[in-house]
Every structure is written in structure tokens, then in C-alpha cells.
Amino acid sequence: MRFEDYNPLDEKYYSILNAHGEIINEKDIPALSNDELLYLYKTMLYTRTIDEKALSYQRQGRMLTYAPNTGQEAAQVGSAYAMDKEDWLVPAFRELGAWLVRGVPLKNIYLYWYGNEWGSYMPEGVKVLPVAVPIGSQYQHAAGIGMANNIKGEKNAVVTYIGDGGTSHGDFHEALNFAAVFNAPVVFIIQNNQYAISVAREKQTKSKTLAQKAIAYGMPGIVVDGNDIFAMYSATKEAIDRARNGEGPTLIEAFTYRLGAHTTSDDPTLYREDSEVEEWKHKDPLLRFRKYLLNKNILTEEWEEKTKKELETEVMATFESIENKSDTEIDDIFKYHYETMPPQLEEQLLEYKSFLEGGK
Ligand SMILES: Cc1ncc(C[n+]2csc(CCOP(=O)(O)OP(=O)(O)O)c2C)c(N)n1
Ligand SMILES: [Mg+2]
């Protein structure tokens, strides 16, 4: 694949595996072993299991809030698998599959959504920044890390994510501009899941594609079928290689769909038609990869059943290990914003503590 062959203004999508699990682009099939393919499928199943369990815990009142990833597993797992251990992952908040590939333990992920600050504390050697809820801020961090890499002469790349809605924020544009001007080794990925809460993609921008915004900043931009694990892997790999070879940043739009709600406090039936969701269910990234793997005799139904059961057991055990044992320390909520706590925060901390003790 060459980025030059995929002008984002042509609305030509890069894809390898179609919705029926058939290869439509023979020459670009990634050179991955059967074990690697099974690992990718297992990680997608893991992502979905974690989502399903988290939703049910939240409904039972056992989890605070949760942002589901269902439908976006290929965009996350495929892109992160193209990274090396030394590369930086700079996430937004809906990148579960990518976190798992990069070695973030499930315990951390559940702790985070459980409202515990320690969820953001990564194990040694896991080069993943914490979740960034302020939309777009993470793109600036990624551009900055990339620029610092150049100054320090380090060869690692940075992969960062944003949503379609995030592309309307100033941070998105500033980060792209800085990264391009300073030739920063960054891969900017947009998970275009068609919605920013209730705002549809068409209301977000008049641009035909989100990837075409790359043209203005002087970097390659490409629209990739975000439900195609092979296309996501191979486009990200090539962008990372460019970055590492000193050729600067790339913008990848992963064209996908959020099959679930924005978060557990959202009701998508209020702003989108069931028929639209049904249509996208046929393009489910897990289904098409599964078909491919079954056809090639790489996956067996027995293996799949066994793996699903193991994953479910693991997910339940991990959640139970943190439940009720991980109440957030009140000080932790206030402590880490500044090196020295400013007086306003100190005042808020005291006020909150007195509120919890029954005062006002
Ligand atoms: C600066 C800022 N403004 C508003 C919000 C509230 N908010 C949280 S998620 C979201 C929509 C994000 O949509 P998109 O970028 O498409 O990502 P998605 O949730 O679809 O993954 C908004 C407006 C926020 N977190 N930060
Ligand atoms: Mg979105």
C-alpha cells in the first residue's frame, strides 16, 4: 500500500477483508503467523467480553460509568498491534482493545472506570499515557512527545487516538500543524464511529472525509475501513515505519461505528434509527474476522468456546478482586493536579471532607 494511492478527497477506502470475511486485496495481506492471528481474534473477544461485563455491572449498580467499545475492536486492536514495545500510546478514552494489546492490565482499566485514580498508574515498561477525557488534549501531548523524541534523537513513534467529534476541537488542528512542521514521528488515528454523543458525523464538519484534513497540514491522510483488522494493522504499520524513518506524521481515519451507547448514561435510540444500527451489525469486525479464520481453518469452534469461557472467568475474577476494595482515597482526587496544591483546591478538599462527614 502507498499512501499516495489513497487520496482522502476521492473517498476511496483502504480495505483488505470485506464484511463477508473475504480478501479483496491479496497483495496487502499482512504477514502474520496463525498464532498472531489467533492472538488478535482473542484480544478482540477479550475486548468485547470486558465491555459486556462492564455494562452489566454498571446496570447492577456495581460500576460508576463506562464507555463501550463494541464495533470498534478492529480499529483499536489492529492499530495497536502495529506498534513496537518502545512506541508511545496516547489514548483518548475509548481504546480498550489498544490498551490490552499494549499490556495495560484489565485490573487498571476496571479501576479507572470504578473511579479509582490508581487505574491510570501503568506498570513499569508500559508506555501508555492515562485516559484523556478533555476532548482533543491528548493530540497535543502526542505531538509534544513526538517533537521531544526528535530532540532527544530517539527512534520510537507515537500513536494517538481521537473521535470524529474531537476533530472539531482546536487541539486537533494545532497538534497536526505542530507535528507536521516539526516532522514529529506521530500517527494520528481518528476513530470515526459516526457520532459524538448525539451529534452525527454530518453535523461535525462539511469536509467529505475527516482524513482530508491532513492535506491542509501537509501530511498523508487515508480513510481505512475501521472494521477491517488487516487494513487497520497494515495502514498503521506503514505510518509507523514512515514516522520511524524520519518522514513525519500521518493521519488515519478509521471509518467505523459505535454499536453501543456513548456511555452508560446515554440512550442512542433517541437520536439514531435501529435500521442504521442493524446495517452496521452486518459489518461487525469480529464476525468478519471470525469468518475468515474459520474458512482458513485457523480457528475452530472448540477453541473459540473454550477461549470465551476462559476470558469470561478471568474478567469476572478481576472485577470481583477490585470491587469494594478500591474506594478512591479522597486525597487522591485532589493531589495530582499540581505539584503543590493551590489554596482553592485545598479549600475544596476540606469542604468535601466535611461534607462526607455529614457537614455542609
Ligand atoms: C473539552 C470537552 N468538551 C466536552 C466534553 C464532553 N464530551 C465527552 S465525550 C464527547 C463526545 C466525543 O465524541 P467523539 O470525539 O466522536 O468520540 P467518541 O465518544 O465518539 O468516541 C463530549 C462532547 C469533554 N469530555 N471535553
Ligand atoms: Mg465519535
mmCIF file of C-alpha atoms and ligand atoms in Angstrom:
data_model
loop_
_atom_site.group_PDB
_atom_site.id
_atom_site.type_symbol
_atom_site.label_atom_id
_atom_site.label_comp_id
_atom_site.label_asym_id
_atom_site.label_seq_id
_atom_site.Cartn_x
_atom_site.Cartn_y
_atom_site.Cartn_z
ATOM 1 C CA MET A 1 0.000 0.000 0.000
ATOM 2 C CA ARG A 2 1.154 3.517 -0.679
ATOM 3 C CA PHE A 3 -0.489 6.491 0.950
ATOM 4 C CA GLU A 4 -0.264 8.374 -2.367
ATOM 5 C CA ASP A 5 -2.693 5.852 -3.898
ATOM 6 C CA TYR A 6 -5.414 6.697 -1.412
ATOM 7 C CA ASN A 7 -6.312 10.350 -1.790
ATOM 8 C CA PRO A 8 -8.815 11.061 1.011
ATOM 9 C CA LEU A 9 -10.638 13.501 -1.272
ATOM 10 C CA ASP A 10 -11.604 10.574 -3.523
ATOM 11 C CA GLU A 11 -13.428 8.870 -0.645
ATOM 12 C CA LYS A 12 -11.567 5.702 -1.578
ATOM 13 C CA TYR A 13 -11.314 3.466 1.489
ATOM 14 C CA TYR A 14 -8.375 1.239 2.179
ATOM 15 C CA SER A 15 -9.563 -2.307 2.899
ATOM 16 C CA ILE A 16 -8.306 -5.872 2.719
ATOM 17 C CA LEU A 17 -11.009 -8.002 4.373
ATOM 18 C CA ASN A 18 -14.604 -7.290 3.363
ATOM 19 C CA ALA A 19 -17.736 -7.635 5.521
ATOM 20 C CA HIS A 20 -18.103 -11.302 4.424
ATOM 21 C CA GLY A 21 -14.638 -12.176 5.623
ATOM 22 C CA GLU A 22 -13.236 -12.373 2.080
ATOM 23 C CA ILE A 23 -9.889 -10.997 0.996
ATOM 24 C CA ILE A 24 -10.334 -8.231 -1.560
ATOM 25 C CA ASN A 25 -6.756 -7.023 -1.652
ATOM 26 C CA GLU A 26 -4.469 -10.060 -1.897
ATOM 27 C CA LYS A 27 -1.174 -8.184 -2.099
ATOM 28 C CA ASP A 28 -1.687 -6.330 1.177
ATOM 29 C CA ILE A 29 -2.496 -9.300 3.444
ATOM 30 C CA PRO A 30 -0.201 -8.747 6.423
ATOM 31 C CA ALA A 31 2.499 -11.344 7.010
ATOM 32 C CA LEU A 32 1.222 -12.588 10.373
ATOM 33 C CA SER A 33 1.522 -16.144 11.671
ATOM 34 C CA ASN A 34 -1.536 -18.212 12.626
ATOM 35 C CA ASP A 35 -0.660 -17.738 16.282
ATOM 36 C CA GLU A 36 -0.606 -13.995 15.804
ATOM 37 C CA LEU A 37 -3.974 -14.076 14.024
ATOM 38 C CA LEU A 38 -5.480 -16.067 16.875
ATOM 39 C CA TYR A 39 -3.985 -13.650 19.393
ATOM 40 C CA LEU A 40 -5.646 -10.754 17.547
ATOM 41 C CA TYR A 41 -9.004 -12.521 17.491
ATOM 42 C CA LYS A 42 -8.678 -13.449 21.150
ATOM 43 C CA THR A 43 -7.918 -9.834 22.068
ATOM 44 C CA MET A 44 -10.997 -8.692 20.148
ATOM 45 C CA LEU A 45 -13.084 -11.264 22.033
ATOM 46 C CA TYR A 46 -11.488 -10.123 25.295
ATOM 47 C CA THR A 47 -12.407 -6.518 24.495
ATOM 48 C CA ARG A 48 -15.997 -7.458 23.807
ATOM 49 C CA THR A 49 -16.272 -9.604 26.938
ATOM 50 C CA ILE A 50 -14.930 -6.777 29.108
ATOM 51 C CA ASP A 51 -17.480 -4.420 27.530
ATOM 52 C CA GLU A 52 -20.399 -6.775 28.050
ATOM 53 C CA LYS A 53 -19.489 -7.491 31.662
ATOM 54 C CA ALA A 54 -18.865 -3.808 32.434
ATOM 55 C CA LEU A 55 -22.299 -2.874 31.091
ATOM 56 C CA SER A 56 -23.969 -5.491 33.205
ATOM 57 C CA TYR A 57 -22.012 -4.448 36.343
ATOM 58 C CA GLN A 58 -22.987 -0.853 35.723
ATOM 59 C CA ARG A 59 -26.665 -1.779 35.397
ATOM 60 C CA GLN A 60 -26.428 -3.699 38.647
ATOM 61 C CA GLY A 61 -25.068 -0.558 40.307
ATOM 62 C CA ARG A 62 -21.621 -2.083 40.754
ATOM 63 C CA MET A 63 -19.710 0.204 38.360
ATOM 64 C CA LEU A 64 -19.831 4.009 38.120
ATOM 65 C CA THR A 65 -19.844 4.667 34.408
ATOM 66 C CA TYR A 66 -18.439 3.036 31.296
ATOM 67 C CA ALA A 67 -17.727 3.925 27.639
ATOM 68 C CA PRO A 68 -18.301 0.821 25.465
ATOM 69 C CA ASN A 69 -16.107 -0.126 22.503
ATOM 70 C CA THR A 70 -18.383 -2.627 20.762
ATOM 71 C CA GLY A 71 -17.973 -2.363 16.991
ATOM 72 C CA GLN A 72 -14.614 -0.607 17.215
ATOM 73 C CA GLU A 73 -12.425 -3.563 18.210
ATOM 74 C CA ALA A 74 -10.606 -3.878 14.873
ATOM 75 C CA ALA A 75 -9.758 -0.169 14.776
ATOM 76 C CA GLN A 76 -8.201 -0.453 18.231
ATOM 77 C CA VAL A 77 -6.570 -3.896 18.213
ATOM 78 C CA GLY A 78 -5.316 -3.724 14.615
ATOM 79 C CA SER A 79 -3.649 -0.340 15.011
ATOM 80 C CA ALA A 80 -2.043 -1.059 18.385
ATOM 81 C CA TYR A 81 -0.644 -4.379 17.162
ATOM 82 C CA ALA A 82 1.425 -2.466 14.604
ATOM 83 C CA MET A 83 3.341 -0.747 17.416
ATOM 84 C CA ASP A 84 6.663 -1.748 18.954
ATOM 85 C CA LYS A 85 7.213 -2.024 22.698
ATOM 86 C CA GLU A 86 9.125 1.256 22.770
ATOM 87 C CA ASP A 87 6.417 3.259 20.972
ATOM 88 C CA TRP A 88 4.118 5.538 22.965
ATOM 89 C CA LEU A 89 0.352 5.063 23.026
ATOM 90 C CA VAL A 90 -1.520 8.268 23.750
ATOM 91 C CA PRO A 91 -5.202 7.415 24.153
ATOM 92 C CA ALA A 92 -8.471 9.295 24.479
ATOM 93 C CA PHE A 93 -10.967 7.189 26.456
ATOM 94 C CA ARG A 94 -12.411 4.620 24.016
ATOM 95 C CA GLU A 95 -9.374 2.499 23.157
ATOM 96 C CA LEU A 96 -9.849 -0.629 25.247
ATOM 97 C CA GLY A 97 -8.537 -3.025 22.570
ATOM 98 C CA ALA A 98 -5.422 -0.901 22.115
ATOM 99 C CA TRP A 99 -4.721 -0.768 25.857
ATOM 100 C CA LEU A 100 -4.941 -4.550 26.108
ATOM 101 C CA VAL A 101 -2.552 -5.051 23.190
ATOM 102 C CA ARG A 102 -0.078 -2.638 24.760
ATOM 103 C CA GLY A 103 -0.115 -4.540 28.063
ATOM 104 C CA VAL A 104 -2.412 -2.449 30.261
ATOM 105 C CA PRO A 105 -3.794 -4.924 32.834
ATOM 106 C CA LEU A 106 -7.578 -5.273 32.954
ATOM 107 C CA LYS A 107 -7.371 -4.501 36.656
ATOM 108 C CA ASN A 108 -6.193 -0.968 35.821
ATOM 109 C CA ILE A 109 -8.962 -0.495 33.299
ATOM 110 C CA TYR A 110 -11.709 -1.546 35.669
ATOM 111 C CA LEU A 111 -10.172 0.504 38.497
ATOM 112 C CA TYR A 112 -10.263 3.576 36.270
ATOM 113 C CA TRP A 113 -13.949 3.184 35.412
ATOM 114 C CA TYR A 114 -14.610 2.367 39.040
ATOM 115 C CA GLY A 115 -13.398 5.875 39.803
ATOM 116 C CA ASN A 116 -10.027 4.969 41.253
ATOM 117 C CA GLU A 117 -7.000 7.091 40.288
ATOM 118 C CA TRP A 118 -4.652 4.131 40.559
ATOM 119 C CA GLY A 119 -6.166 2.747 37.373
ATOM 120 C CA SER A 120 -4.023 5.278 35.496
ATOM 121 C CA TYR A 121 -0.811 4.056 37.114
ATOM 122 C CA MET A 122 0.829 1.934 34.430
ATOM 123 C CA PRO A 123 3.145 -0.987 35.180
ATOM 124 C CA GLU A 124 6.864 -0.453 34.522
ATOM 125 C CA GLY A 125 7.663 -0.537 30.815
ATOM 126 C CA VAL A 126 4.084 0.010 29.604
ATOM 127 C CA LYS A 127 4.363 3.178 27.550
ATOM 128 C CA VAL A 128 0.720 4.210 27.666
ATOM 129 C CA LEU A 129 -0.479 7.611 28.847
ATOM 130 C CA PRO A 130 -3.561 7.827 31.102
ATOM 131 C CA VAL A 131 -7.079 8.226 29.705
ATOM 132 C CA ALA A 132 -7.670 11.785 28.450
ATOM 133 C CA VAL A 133 -11.259 12.872 28.920
ATOM 134 C CA PRO A 134 -10.839 16.554 27.905
ATOM 135 C CA ILE A 135 -11.561 16.049 24.205
ATOM 136 C CA GLY A 136 -8.547 16.581 21.972
ATOM 137 C CA SER A 137 -5.974 17.309 24.676
ATOM 138 C CA GLN A 138 -4.182 14.030 24.035
ATOM 139 C CA TYR A 139 -3.334 15.037 20.444
ATOM 140 C CA GLN A 140 -1.244 17.890 21.810
ATOM 141 C CA HIS A 141 0.530 15.530 24.202
ATOM 142 C CA ALA A 142 1.284 13.164 21.321
ATOM 143 C CA ALA A 143 2.676 15.950 19.131
ATOM 144 C CA GLY A 144 4.807 17.080 22.067
ATOM 145 C CA ILE A 145 6.185 13.606 22.751
ATOM 146 C CA GLY A 146 6.986 13.237 19.053
ATOM 147 C CA MET A 147 8.823 16.563 18.972
ATOM 148 C CA ALA A 148 10.733 15.597 22.139
ATOM 149 C CA ASN A 149 11.721 12.292 20.518
ATOM 150 C CA ASN A 150 13.280 14.213 17.649
ATOM 151 C CA ILE A 151 15.203 16.481 20.006
ATOM 152 C CA LYS A 152 16.469 13.521 22.022
ATOM 153 C CA GLY A 153 17.266 11.514 18.887
ATOM 154 C CA GLU A 154 15.001 8.640 19.973
ATOM 155 C CA LYS A 155 13.594 6.391 17.310
ATOM 156 C CA ASN A 156 10.248 5.414 18.826
ATOM 157 C CA ALA A 157 6.942 6.505 17.325
ATOM 158 C CA VAL A 158 3.786 7.837 18.959
ATOM 159 C CA VAL A 159 0.294 6.557 18.173
ATOM 160 C CA THR A 160 -2.624 8.661 19.357
ATOM 161 C CA TYR A 161 -6.423 8.451 19.049
ATOM 162 C CA ILE A 162 -9.309 10.882 18.833
ATOM 163 C CA GLY A 163 -13.015 10.619 17.946
ATOM 164 C CA ASP A 164 -14.827 12.195 14.984
ATOM 165 C CA GLY A 165 -16.212 14.838 17.345
ATOM 166 C CA GLY A 166 -12.727 15.631 18.596
ATOM 167 C CA THR A 167 -11.666 16.774 15.120
ATOM 168 C CA SER A 168 -13.698 19.963 15.668
ATOM 169 C CA HIS A 169 -11.518 20.976 18.605
ATOM 170 C CA GLY A 170 -8.681 23.438 18.225
ATOM 171 C CA ASP A 171 -6.308 20.949 19.872
ATOM 172 C CA PHE A 172 -6.710 18.589 16.925
ATOM 173 C CA HIS A 173 -5.648 21.233 14.399
ATOM 174 C CA GLU A 174 -2.839 22.692 16.485
ATOM 175 C CA ALA A 175 -1.380 19.246 17.115
ATOM 176 C CA LEU A 176 -1.458 18.308 13.423
ATOM 177 C CA ASN A 177 0.157 21.575 12.444
ATOM 178 C CA PHE A 178 2.957 21.350 15.009
ATOM 179 C CA ALA A 179 3.624 17.697 14.241
ATOM 180 C CA ALA A 180 3.864 18.352 10.510
ATOM 181 C CA VAL A 181 6.041 21.470 10.798
ATOM 182 C CA PHE A 182 8.419 19.758 13.225
ATOM 183 C CA ASN A 183 8.312 16.426 11.417
ATOM 184 C CA ALA A 184 7.206 14.645 14.579
ATOM 185 C CA PRO A 185 7.017 10.813 14.426
ATOM 186 C CA VAL A 186 3.309 10.615 15.249
ATOM 187 C CA VAL A 187 0.469 8.501 13.859
ATOM 188 C CA PHE A 188 -2.790 10.361 14.405
ATOM 189 C CA ILE A 189 -5.767 7.997 14.366
ATOM 190 C CA ILE A 190 -9.361 9.193 14.213
ATOM 191 C CA GLN A 191 -11.866 6.591 15.342
ATOM 192 C CA ASN A 192 -14.758 7.891 13.282
ATOM 193 C CA ASN A 193 -17.600 5.995 14.957
ATOM 194 C CA GLN A 194 -20.132 8.345 13.284
ATOM 195 C CA TYR A 195 -21.281 10.065 16.486
ATOM 196 C CA ALA A 196 -20.086 12.477 19.143
ATOM 197 C CA ILE A 197 -22.646 11.541 21.776
ATOM 198 C CA SER A 198 -25.817 12.554 19.855
ATOM 199 C CA VAL A 199 -24.116 14.694 17.184
ATOM 200 C CA ALA A 200 -23.924 12.818 13.879
ATOM 201 C CA ARG A 201 -20.759 12.951 11.783
ATOM 202 C CA GLU A 202 -22.530 15.028 9.059
ATOM 203 C CA LYS A 203 -23.118 17.799 11.592
ATOM 204 C CA GLN A 204 -19.498 17.785 12.692
ATOM 205 C CA THR A 205 -17.827 19.124 9.548
ATOM 206 C CA LYS A 206 -18.569 19.957 5.904
ATOM 207 C CA SER A 207 -15.441 18.031 4.849
ATOM 208 C CA LYS A 208 -16.222 14.904 2.804
ATOM 209 C CA THR A 209 -13.819 12.854 4.874
ATOM 210 C CA LEU A 210 -12.019 13.528 8.132
ATOM 211 C CA ALA A 211 -8.757 12.232 6.685
ATOM 212 C CA GLN A 212 -8.707 15.006 4.064
ATOM 213 C CA LYS A 213 -7.852 17.465 6.829
ATOM 214 C CA ALA A 214 -4.329 16.042 6.599
ATOM 215 C CA ILE A 215 -3.855 17.726 3.227
ATOM 216 C CA ALA A 216 -4.041 21.210 4.723
ATOM 217 C CA TYR A 217 -1.317 20.364 7.215
ATOM 218 C CA GLY A 218 0.989 18.757 4.684
ATOM 219 C CA MET A 219 0.900 15.117 5.737
ATOM 220 C CA PRO A 220 -0.564 11.953 4.211
ATOM 221 C CA GLY A 221 -4.159 11.189 5.148
ATOM 222 C CA ILE A 222 -6.062 7.991 4.465
ATOM 223 C CA VAL A 223 -9.539 6.610 5.125
ATOM 224 C CA VAL A 224 -9.341 2.997 6.288
ATOM 225 C CA ASP A 225 -12.172 0.524 6.777
ATOM 226 C CA GLY A 226 -12.007 0.638 10.562
ATOM 227 C CA ASN A 227 -13.835 -2.694 10.914
ATOM 228 C CA ASP A 228 -11.134 -4.474 8.948
ATOM 229 C CA ILE A 229 -8.375 -5.661 11.271
ATOM 230 C CA PHE A 230 -5.941 -6.300 8.399
ATOM 231 C CA ALA A 231 -6.369 -2.855 6.869
ATOM 232 C CA MET A 232 -6.020 -1.137 10.243
ATOM 233 C CA TYR A 233 -2.869 -3.110 11.044
ATOM 234 C CA SER A 234 -1.256 -2.568 7.707
ATOM 235 C CA ALA A 235 -2.038 1.168 7.375
ATOM 236 C CA THR A 236 -0.825 1.864 10.922
ATOM 237 C CA LYS A 237 2.311 -0.216 10.389
ATOM 238 C CA GLU A 238 3.195 1.758 7.312
ATOM 239 C CA ALA A 239 2.531 5.053 9.070
ATOM 240 C CA ILE A 240 4.738 3.973 11.992
ATOM 241 C CA ASP A 241 7.516 2.974 9.582
ATOM 242 C CA ARG A 242 7.285 6.413 7.944
ATOM 243 C CA ALA A 243 7.468 8.057 11.369
ATOM 244 C CA ARG A 244 10.496 5.999 12.405
ATOM 245 C CA ASN A 245 12.266 6.731 9.124
ATOM 246 C CA GLY A 246 12.041 10.449 9.775
ATOM 247 C CA GLU A 247 9.229 11.066 7.283
ATOM 248 C CA GLY A 248 6.935 12.701 9.829
ATOM 249 C CA PRO A 249 3.294 12.297 10.849
ATOM 250 C CA THR A 250 0.322 10.582 9.171
ATOM 251 C CA LEU A 251 -3.426 10.938 9.709
ATOM 252 C CA ILE A 252 -5.551 7.777 9.589
ATOM 253 C CA GLU A 253 -9.342 7.915 9.663
ATOM 254 C CA ALA A 254 -10.739 4.589 10.867
ATOM 255 C CA PHE A 255 -14.237 4.509 9.406
ATOM 256 C CA THR A 256 -16.249 2.523 11.934
ATOM 257 C CA TYR A 257 -19.403 2.559 14.042
ATOM 258 C CA ARG A 258 -20.251 2.650 17.714
ATOM 259 C CA LEU A 259 -22.745 -0.212 18.045
ATOM 260 C CA GLY A 260 -23.493 0.595 21.682
ATOM 261 C CA ALA A 261 -24.263 3.746 23.636
ATOM 262 C CA HIS A 262 -21.833 6.653 24.067
ATOM 263 C CA THR A 263 -21.560 5.807 27.750
ATOM 264 C CA THR A 264 -23.804 4.041 30.219
ATOM 265 C CA SER A 265 -25.669 7.328 30.763
ATOM 266 C CA ASP A 266 -26.649 7.716 27.092
ATOM 267 C CA ASP A 267 -29.717 6.413 25.215
ATOM 268 C CA PRO A 268 -28.847 6.241 21.496
ATOM 269 C CA THR A 269 -32.403 5.294 20.454
ATOM 270 C CA LEU A 270 -33.216 8.992 20.941
ATOM 271 C CA TYR A 271 -31.037 10.135 18.062
ATOM 272 C CA ARG A 272 -30.473 7.254 15.616
ATOM 273 C CA GLU A 273 -32.575 4.678 13.813
ATOM 274 C CA ASP A 274 -32.471 0.993 14.709
ATOM 275 C CA SER A 275 -32.196 0.200 10.996
ATOM 276 C CA GLU A 276 -28.880 2.057 10.842
ATOM 277 C CA VAL A 277 -27.527 0.033 13.769
ATOM 278 C CA GLU A 278 -28.759 -3.201 12.167
ATOM 279 C CA GLU A 279 -26.922 -2.353 8.955
ATOM 280 C CA TRP A 280 -23.674 -1.873 10.832
ATOM 281 C CA LYS A 281 -24.109 -5.092 12.779
ATOM 282 C CA HIS A 282 -23.505 -6.894 9.473
ATOM 283 C CA LYS A 283 -20.153 -5.154 9.266
ATOM 284 C CA ASP A 284 -19.143 -6.255 12.777
ATOM 285 C CA PRO A 285 -15.343 -6.526 12.872
ATOM 286 C CA LEU A 286 -15.415 -9.719 14.951
ATOM 287 C CA LEU A 287 -17.842 -11.526 12.654
ATOM 288 C CA ARG A 288 -15.845 -10.899 9.505
ATOM 289 C CA PHE A 289 -12.515 -11.853 11.076
ATOM 290 C CA ARG A 290 -14.147 -14.965 12.536
ATOM 291 C CA LYS A 291 -15.436 -16.000 9.098
ATOM 292 C CA TYR A 292 -12.009 -15.527 7.605
ATOM 293 C CA LEU A 293 -10.298 -17.560 10.333
ATOM 294 C CA LEU A 294 -12.868 -20.376 10.148
ATOM 295 C CA ASN A 295 -12.584 -20.558 6.354
ATOM 296 C CA LYS A 296 -8.826 -20.813 6.601
ATOM 297 C CA ASN A 297 -9.092 -23.474 9.331
ATOM 298 C CA ILE A 298 -7.067 -21.310 11.640
ATOM 299 C CA LEU A 299 -9.913 -21.059 14.153
ATOM 300 C CA THR A 300 -12.034 -23.923 15.423
ATOM 301 C CA GLU A 301 -15.347 -23.580 17.216
ATOM 302 C CA GLU A 302 -13.991 -25.663 20.108
ATOM 303 C CA TRP A 303 -11.066 -23.280 20.599
ATOM 304 C CA GLU A 304 -13.438 -20.337 20.440
ATOM 305 C CA GLU A 305 -15.852 -21.775 23.016
ATOM 306 C CA LYS A 306 -13.044 -22.640 25.411
ATOM 307 C CA THR A 307 -11.411 -19.225 24.986
ATOM 308 C CA LYS A 308 -14.681 -17.354 25.535
ATOM 309 C CA LYS A 309 -15.269 -19.240 28.780
ATOM 310 C CA GLU A 310 -11.714 -18.575 29.983
ATOM 311 C CA LEU A 311 -11.990 -14.891 29.191
ATOM 312 C CA GLU A 312 -15.306 -14.580 30.959
ATOM 313 C CA THR A 313 -13.947 -16.276 34.078
ATOM 314 C CA GLU A 314 -10.918 -14.019 34.065
ATOM 315 C CA VAL A 315 -12.971 -10.860 33.583
ATOM 316 C CA MET A 316 -15.324 -11.761 36.423
ATOM 317 C CA ALA A 317 -12.476 -12.654 38.773
ATOM 318 C CA THR A 318 -10.664 -9.390 38.008
ATOM 319 C CA PHE A 319 -13.751 -7.296 38.649
ATOM 320 C CA GLU A 320 -14.502 -9.090 41.889
ATOM 321 C CA SER A 321 -10.909 -8.551 43.018
ATOM 322 C CA ILE A 322 -11.328 -4.770 42.856
ATOM 323 C CA GLU A 323 -14.974 -4.462 43.856
ATOM 324 C CA ASN A 324 -15.485 -2.879 47.272
ATOM 325 C CA LYS A 325 -11.770 -2.967 47.895
ATOM 326 C CA SER A 326 -10.866 0.035 45.877
ATOM 327 C CA ASP A 327 -12.709 3.028 47.176
ATOM 328 C CA THR A 328 -10.852 6.084 45.972
ATOM 329 C CA GLU A 329 -8.819 7.897 48.594
ATOM 330 C CA ILE A 330 -10.351 11.355 48.760
ATOM 331 C CA ASP A 331 -6.908 12.981 48.796
ATOM 332 C CA ASP A 332 -6.010 11.216 45.541
ATOM 333 C CA ILE A 333 -8.756 13.101 43.687
ATOM 334 C CA PHE A 334 -7.129 16.435 44.558
ATOM 335 C CA LYS A 335 -3.468 15.596 44.974
ATOM 336 C CA TYR A 336 -2.107 15.090 41.469
ATOM 337 C CA HIS A 337 -3.203 18.153 39.512
ATOM 338 C CA TYR A 338 -0.380 20.401 40.714
ATOM 339 C CA GLU A 339 2.987 19.786 42.304
ATOM 340 C CA THR A 340 1.828 21.899 45.260
ATOM 341 C CA MET A 341 -1.905 22.077 45.888
ATOM 342 C CA PRO A 342 -3.179 25.635 45.285
ATOM 343 C CA PRO A 343 -5.331 27.235 48.038
ATOM 344 C CA GLN A 344 -8.622 26.890 46.072
ATOM 345 C CA LEU A 345 -8.163 23.135 45.739
ATOM 346 C CA GLU A 346 -7.127 22.840 49.379
ATOM 347 C CA GLU A 347 -10.334 24.629 50.319
ATOM 348 C CA GLN A 348 -12.406 22.287 48.113
ATOM 349 C CA LEU A 349 -10.732 19.244 49.617
ATOM 350 C CA LEU A 350 -11.539 20.374 53.168
ATOM 351 C CA GLU A 351 -15.095 21.261 52.160
ATOM 352 C CA TYR A 352 -15.619 17.856 50.547
ATOM 353 C CA LYS A 353 -14.226 16.017 53.548
ATOM 354 C CA SER A 354 -16.513 17.930 55.868
ATOM 355 C CA PHE A 355 -19.460 17.160 53.524
ATOM 356 C CA LEU A 356 -18.651 13.449 53.693
ATOM 357 C CA GLU A 357 -18.520 13.637 57.460
ATOM 358 C CA GLY A 358 -22.080 14.932 57.483
ATOM 359 C CA GLY A 359 -21.339 18.657 57.468
ATOM 360 C CA LYS A 360 -22.357 21.031 54.664
HETATM 361 C C1 LIG B 1 -13.339 19.626 26.182
HETATM 362 C C2 LIG B 1 -14.507 18.708 26.367
HETATM 363 N N1 LIG B 1 -15.745 19.119 25.988
HETATM 364 C C3 LIG B 1 -16.802 18.294 26.130
HETATM 365 C C4 LIG B 1 -16.657 17.054 26.699
HETATM 366 C C5 LIG B 1 -17.853 16.123 26.878
HETATM 367 N N2 LIG B 1 -17.757 15.008 25.962
HETATM 368 C C6 LIG B 1 -17.325 13.803 26.353
HETATM 369 S S1 LIG B 1 -17.272 12.690 25.101
HETATM 370 C C7 LIG B 1 -17.863 13.815 23.999
HETATM 371 C C8 LIG B 1 -18.083 13.438 22.553
HETATM 372 C C9 LIG B 1 -16.863 12.876 21.914
HETATM 373 O O1 LIG B 1 -17.167 12.407 20.633
HETATM 374 P P1 LIG B 1 -16.065 11.812 19.714
HETATM 375 O O2 LIG B 1 -14.871 12.698 19.686
HETATM 376 O O3 LIG B 1 -16.683 11.472 18.422
HETATM 377 O O4 LIG B 1 -15.598 10.479 20.494
HETATM 378 P P2 LIG B 1 -16.484 9.193 20.848
HETATM 379 O O5 LIG B 1 -17.113 9.466 22.182
HETATM 380 O O6 LIG B 1 -17.475 9.005 19.775
HETATM 381 O O7 LIG B 1 -15.520 8.072 20.953
HETATM 382 C C10 LIG B 1 -18.076 15.042 24.623
HETATM 383 C C11 LIG B 1 -18.600 16.241 23.938
HETATM 384 C C12 LIG B 1 -15.348 16.674 27.118
HETATM 385 N N3 LIG B 1 -15.099 15.488 27.652
HETATM 386 N N4 LIG B 1 -14.295 17.529 26.926
HETATM 387 MG MG MG B 2 -17.390 9.613 17.798
#
